Each structure stands twice: as structure tokens, then as C-alpha cells.
PDB file of C-alpha atoms in Angstrom:
ATOM      1  CA  UNK A   1       0.038  -0.012  -0.377  1.00 36.00           C
ATOM      2  CA  UNK A   2       1.208   3.935  -0.656  1.00 38.00           C
ATOM      3  CA  UNK A   3       1.655   6.422   1.759  1.00 40.00           C
ATOM      4  CA  UNK A   4      -1.240   8.337   1.023  1.00 41.00           C
ATOM      5  CA  UNK A   5       1.281  11.865   2.557  1.00 40.00           C
ATOM      6  CA  UNK A   6       3.793  11.081  -1.103  1.00 41.00           C
ATOM      7  CA  UNK A   7       0.153  11.432  -3.438  1.00 41.00           C
ATOM      8  CA  UNK A   8      -0.611  13.768  -6.002  1.00 43.00           C
ATOM      9  CA  UNK A   9      -0.763  17.352  -4.634  1.00 42.00           C
ATOM     10  CA  UNK A  10      -0.165  16.763  -1.200  1.00 44.00           C
ATOM     11  CA  UNK A  11       1.214  20.121  -0.130  1.00 51.00           C
ATOM     12  CA  UNK A  12       5.217  19.682   1.718  1.00 56.00           C
ATOM     13  CA  UNK A  13       4.128  21.831   4.531  1.00 68.00           C
ATOM     14  CA  UNK A  14       0.506  20.332   5.861  1.00 73.00           C
ATOM     15  CA  UNK A  15       1.159  20.220   9.415  1.00 76.00           C
ATOM     16  CA  UNK A  16       0.813  16.554  10.728  1.00 72.00           C
ATOM     17  CA  UNK A  17      -1.089  17.325  13.640  1.00 78.00           C
ATOM     18  CA  UNK A  18      -5.587  17.591  13.403  1.00 90.00           C
ATOM     19  CA  UNK A  19      -7.094  20.102  11.054  1.00 94.00           C
ATOM     20  CA  UNK A  20     -10.305  21.352  10.782  1.00 95.00           C
ATOM     21  CA  UNK A  21     -12.018  19.791   7.734  1.00 95.00           C
ATOM     22  CA  UNK A  22     -14.677  21.786   6.123  1.00 95.00           C
ATOM     23  CA  UNK A  23     -17.278  19.703   5.411  1.00 94.00           C
ATOM     24  CA  UNK A  24     -21.744  20.045   4.512  1.00 92.00           C
ATOM     25  CA  UNK A  25     -24.190  17.873   5.954  1.00 91.00           C
ATOM     26  CA  UNK A  26     -26.347  15.938   4.220  1.00 90.00           C
ATOM     27  CA  UNK A  27     -29.287  13.347   5.750  1.00 88.00           C
ATOM     28  CA  UNK A  28     -26.884  11.584   8.084  1.00 90.00           C
ATOM     29  CA  UNK A  29     -23.850  11.945   7.751  1.00 91.00           C
ATOM     30  CA  UNK A  30     -21.251  14.854   6.582  1.00 91.00           C
ATOM     31  CA  UNK A  31     -19.528  15.334   3.000  1.00 90.00           C
ATOM     32  CA  UNK A  32     -16.003  16.868   2.543  1.00 91.00           C
ATOM     33  CA  UNK A  33     -15.864  20.173   1.092  1.00 90.00           C
ATOM     34  CA  UNK A  34     -13.525  20.603  -2.347  1.00 91.00           C
ATOM     35  CA  UNK A  35     -13.524  23.609  -3.741  1.00 89.00           C
ATOM     36  CA  UNK A  36     -11.124  25.444  -7.215  1.00 87.00           C
ATOM     37  CA  UNK A  37      -8.488  26.879  -7.206  1.00 83.00           C
ATOM     38  CA  UNK A  38      -8.714  30.629  -9.233  1.00 82.00           C
ATOM     39  CA  UNK A  39      -7.662  28.236 -12.411  1.00 84.00           C
ATOM     40  CA  UNK A  40      -9.712  25.544 -12.081  1.00 85.00           C
ATOM     41  CA  UNK A  41      -7.789  22.583  -9.984  1.00 87.00           C
ATOM     42  CA  UNK A  42      -9.679  21.642  -7.421  1.00 89.00           C
ATOM     43  CA  UNK A  43      -8.542  21.482  -3.968  1.00 90.00           C
ATOM     44  CA  UNK A  44      -9.918  20.086   0.021  1.00 91.00           C
ATOM     45  CA  UNK A  45      -8.940  23.046   2.551  1.00 92.00           C
ATOM     46  CA  UNK A  46      -8.076  22.263   6.142  1.00 94.00           C
ATOM     47  CA  UNK A  47      -8.098  24.962   8.032  1.00 94.00           C
ATOM     48  CA  UNK A  48      -5.167  24.646  11.712  1.00 93.00           C
ATOM     49  CA  UNK A  49      -7.860  26.173  14.224  1.00 92.00           C
ATOM     50  CA  UNK A  50     -11.639  26.455  14.304  1.00 91.00           C
ATOM     51  CA  UNK A  51     -11.629  30.330  14.498  1.00 92.00           C
ATOM     52  CA  UNK A  52      -9.660  30.520  10.241  1.00 92.00           C
ATOM     53  CA  UNK A  53     -12.138  28.616   9.625  1.00 91.00           C
ATOM     54  CA  UNK A  54     -14.917  30.318  10.464  1.00 90.00           C
ATOM     55  CA  UNK A  55     -13.496  33.711  10.197  1.00 90.00           C
ATOM     56  CA  UNK A  56     -12.731  32.726   6.381  1.00 89.00           C
ATOM     57  CA  UNK A  57     -15.633  30.369   5.474  1.00 88.00           C
ATOM     58  CA  UNK A  58     -18.587  31.986   7.679  1.00 88.00           C
ATOM     59  CA  UNK A  59     -19.762  31.467  11.219  1.00 89.00           C
ATOM     60  CA  UNK A  60     -22.628  29.523   9.840  1.00 89.00           C
ATOM     61  CA  UNK A  61     -20.384  26.509   8.420  1.00 91.00           C
ATOM     62  CA  UNK A  62     -19.891  23.419   9.322  1.00 93.00           C
ATOM     63  CA  UNK A  63     -16.843  21.292   9.974  1.00 94.00           C
ATOM     64  CA  UNK A  64     -15.031  18.899  11.060  1.00 94.00           C
ATOM     65  CA  UNK A  65     -11.678  17.195  12.701  1.00 95.00           C
ATOM     66  CA  UNK A  66      -9.120  15.193  10.933  1.00 94.00           C
ATOM     67  CA  UNK A  67      -6.162  14.130  11.334  1.00 91.00           C
ATOM     68  CA  UNK A  68      -3.230  15.605   7.898  1.00 89.00           C
ATOM     69  CA  UNK A  69      -3.456  11.922   6.685  1.00 88.00           C
ATOM     70  CA  UNK A  70      -7.160  10.600   7.865  1.00 91.00           C
ATOM     71  CA  UNK A  71      -7.004  14.007   5.155  1.00 90.00           C
ATOM     72  CA  UNK A  72      -4.310  12.274   2.961  1.00 88.00           C
ATOM     73  CA  UNK A  73      -5.930  10.164   2.351  1.00 90.00           C
ATOM     74  CA  UNK A  74      -8.614  11.091   0.921  1.00 89.00           C
ATOM     75  CA  UNK A  75      -7.673  13.287  -1.384  1.00 88.00           C
ATOM     76  CA  UNK A  76      -4.990  11.767  -2.507  1.00 88.00           C
ATOM     77  CA  UNK A  77      -7.291   9.540  -4.418  1.00 92.00           C
ATOM     78  CA  UNK A  78      -8.853  12.498  -6.048  1.00 90.00           C
ATOM     79  CA  UNK A  79      -5.230  13.959  -7.111  1.00 90.00           C
ATOM     80  CA  UNK A  80      -7.004  17.419  -4.702  1.00 88.00           C
ATOM     81  CA  UNK A  81      -4.240  19.292  -3.759  1.00 87.00           C
ATOM     82  CA  UNK A  82      -4.767  20.357  -0.725  1.00 88.00           C
ATOM     83  CA  UNK A  83      -3.998  23.851   0.367  1.00 89.00           C
ATOM     84  CA  UNK A  84      -4.047  24.273   4.360  1.00 91.00           C
ATOM     85  CA  UNK A  85      -4.852  28.471   6.456  1.00 90.00           C
ATOM     86  CA  UNK A  86      -5.922  29.458   2.814  1.00 85.00           C
ATOM     87  CA  UNK A  87      -6.707  33.824   3.154  1.00 75.00           C
ATOM     88  CA  UNK A  88      -9.531  34.451   1.599  1.00 65.00           C
ATOM     89  CA  UNK A  89     -12.812  32.564  -0.518  1.00 61.00           C
ATOM     90  CA  UNK A  90     -14.358  33.384  -3.018  1.00 57.00           C
ATOM     91  CA  UNK A  91     -17.807  35.737  -1.854  1.00 52.00           C
ATOM     92  CA  UNK A  92     -20.309  32.514  -1.440  1.00 50.00           C
ATOM     93  CA  UNK A  93     -22.885  32.297  -4.184  1.00 49.00           C
ATOM     94  CA  UNK A  94     -27.257  32.130  -3.479  1.00 51.00           C
ATOM     95  CA  UNK A  95     -28.265  28.983  -4.647  1.00 54.00           C
ATOM     96  CA  UNK A  96     -30.511  29.091  -7.241  1.00 53.00           C
ATOM     97  CA  UNK A  97     -33.427  29.980  -7.376  1.00 57.00           C
ATOM     98  CA  UNK A  98     -36.670  26.704  -7.448  1.00 58.00           C
ATOM     99  CA  UNK A  99     -38.228  27.039 -11.046  1.00 58.00           C
ATOM    100  CA  UNK A 100     -41.129  28.723 -10.788  1.00 59.00           C
ATOM    101  CA  UNK A 101     -44.681  25.967 -11.507  1.00 63.00           C
ATOM    102  CA  UNK A 102     -45.771  26.869 -14.714  1.00 64.00           C
ATOM    103  CA  UNK A 103     -48.957  29.347 -14.437  1.00 65.00           C
ATOM    104  CA  UNK A 104     -51.943  29.057 -15.467  1.00 66.00           C
ATOM    105  CA  UNK A 105     -54.095  31.643 -17.622  1.00 67.00           C
ATOM    106  CA  UNK A 106     -56.964  33.699 -15.084  1.00 65.00           C
ATOM    107  CA  UNK A 107     -60.432  32.074 -15.546  1.00 66.00           C
ATOM    108  CA  UNK A 108     -61.648  35.857 -16.933  1.00 61.00           C
ATOM    109  CA  UNK A 109     -58.976  36.126 -20.205  1.00 56.00           C
ATOM    110  CA  UNK A 110     -60.694  32.635 -21.207  1.00 55.00           C
ATOM    111  CA  UNK A 111     -64.427  33.669 -21.243  1.00 57.00           C
ATOM    112  CA  UNK A 112     -63.395  36.445 -23.039  1.00 56.00           C
ATOM    113  CA  UNK A 113     -61.559  34.990 -26.445  1.00 55.00           C
TER     114      UNK A 113
END
């Protein structure tokens, strides 16, 4: 078995201690959040403190603690880069609006025809 710390996208300056990793809640579990660099490359992000994570991603963002080795194991098969303590993030996009149902013609306009 290969060492997950030697996979693609492994940053040599990743600390070996526990990291705070952003996640999003699904039904009964959490899913690791991946981001994209300005060039479009898929990237995993982690923080050395919860304060840094919440300052960067917002106070309502969910997170879990993972060891650096566990995070590398998750990201290396996907070919993701790993960034620790990024200083900024793009603004969160608003979720798309739900499509409104088609409008029915008013009854009084149907009678005029």
C-alpha cells in the first residue's frame, strides 16, 4: 500500500496534527467540501484552528476534525491539492431559485376568447 502522504497534491508544509475540515451536512452524514482554485483545479481545504475556518468561510459553516493523514487519504485518490489555512475565499454564491410552476391563465381571460 502506498503512503497517502506521498500522493499527488500533497503539500510538504501540511502539519501532522489534527485539522479543521469544512463539510456540508447531508441526510445522516457530512460530506467533505472541495473547492476550486482560480485556475479551476479541485482543492481540499483545511485549517489549523476552528477560528480560522469560521473567519474564512463564515460563522455558520460546519466542520469536522481530521488528522492530516486521514485528509490526505481522502484527497490523494481524487488528485486534489491540499491547502492549509487559506487567507480568503470567494463570496458564497446564492443557491439557484427554484423554478416556479407554470402560470395558469386567469379564468376571466379564457372567457373573453
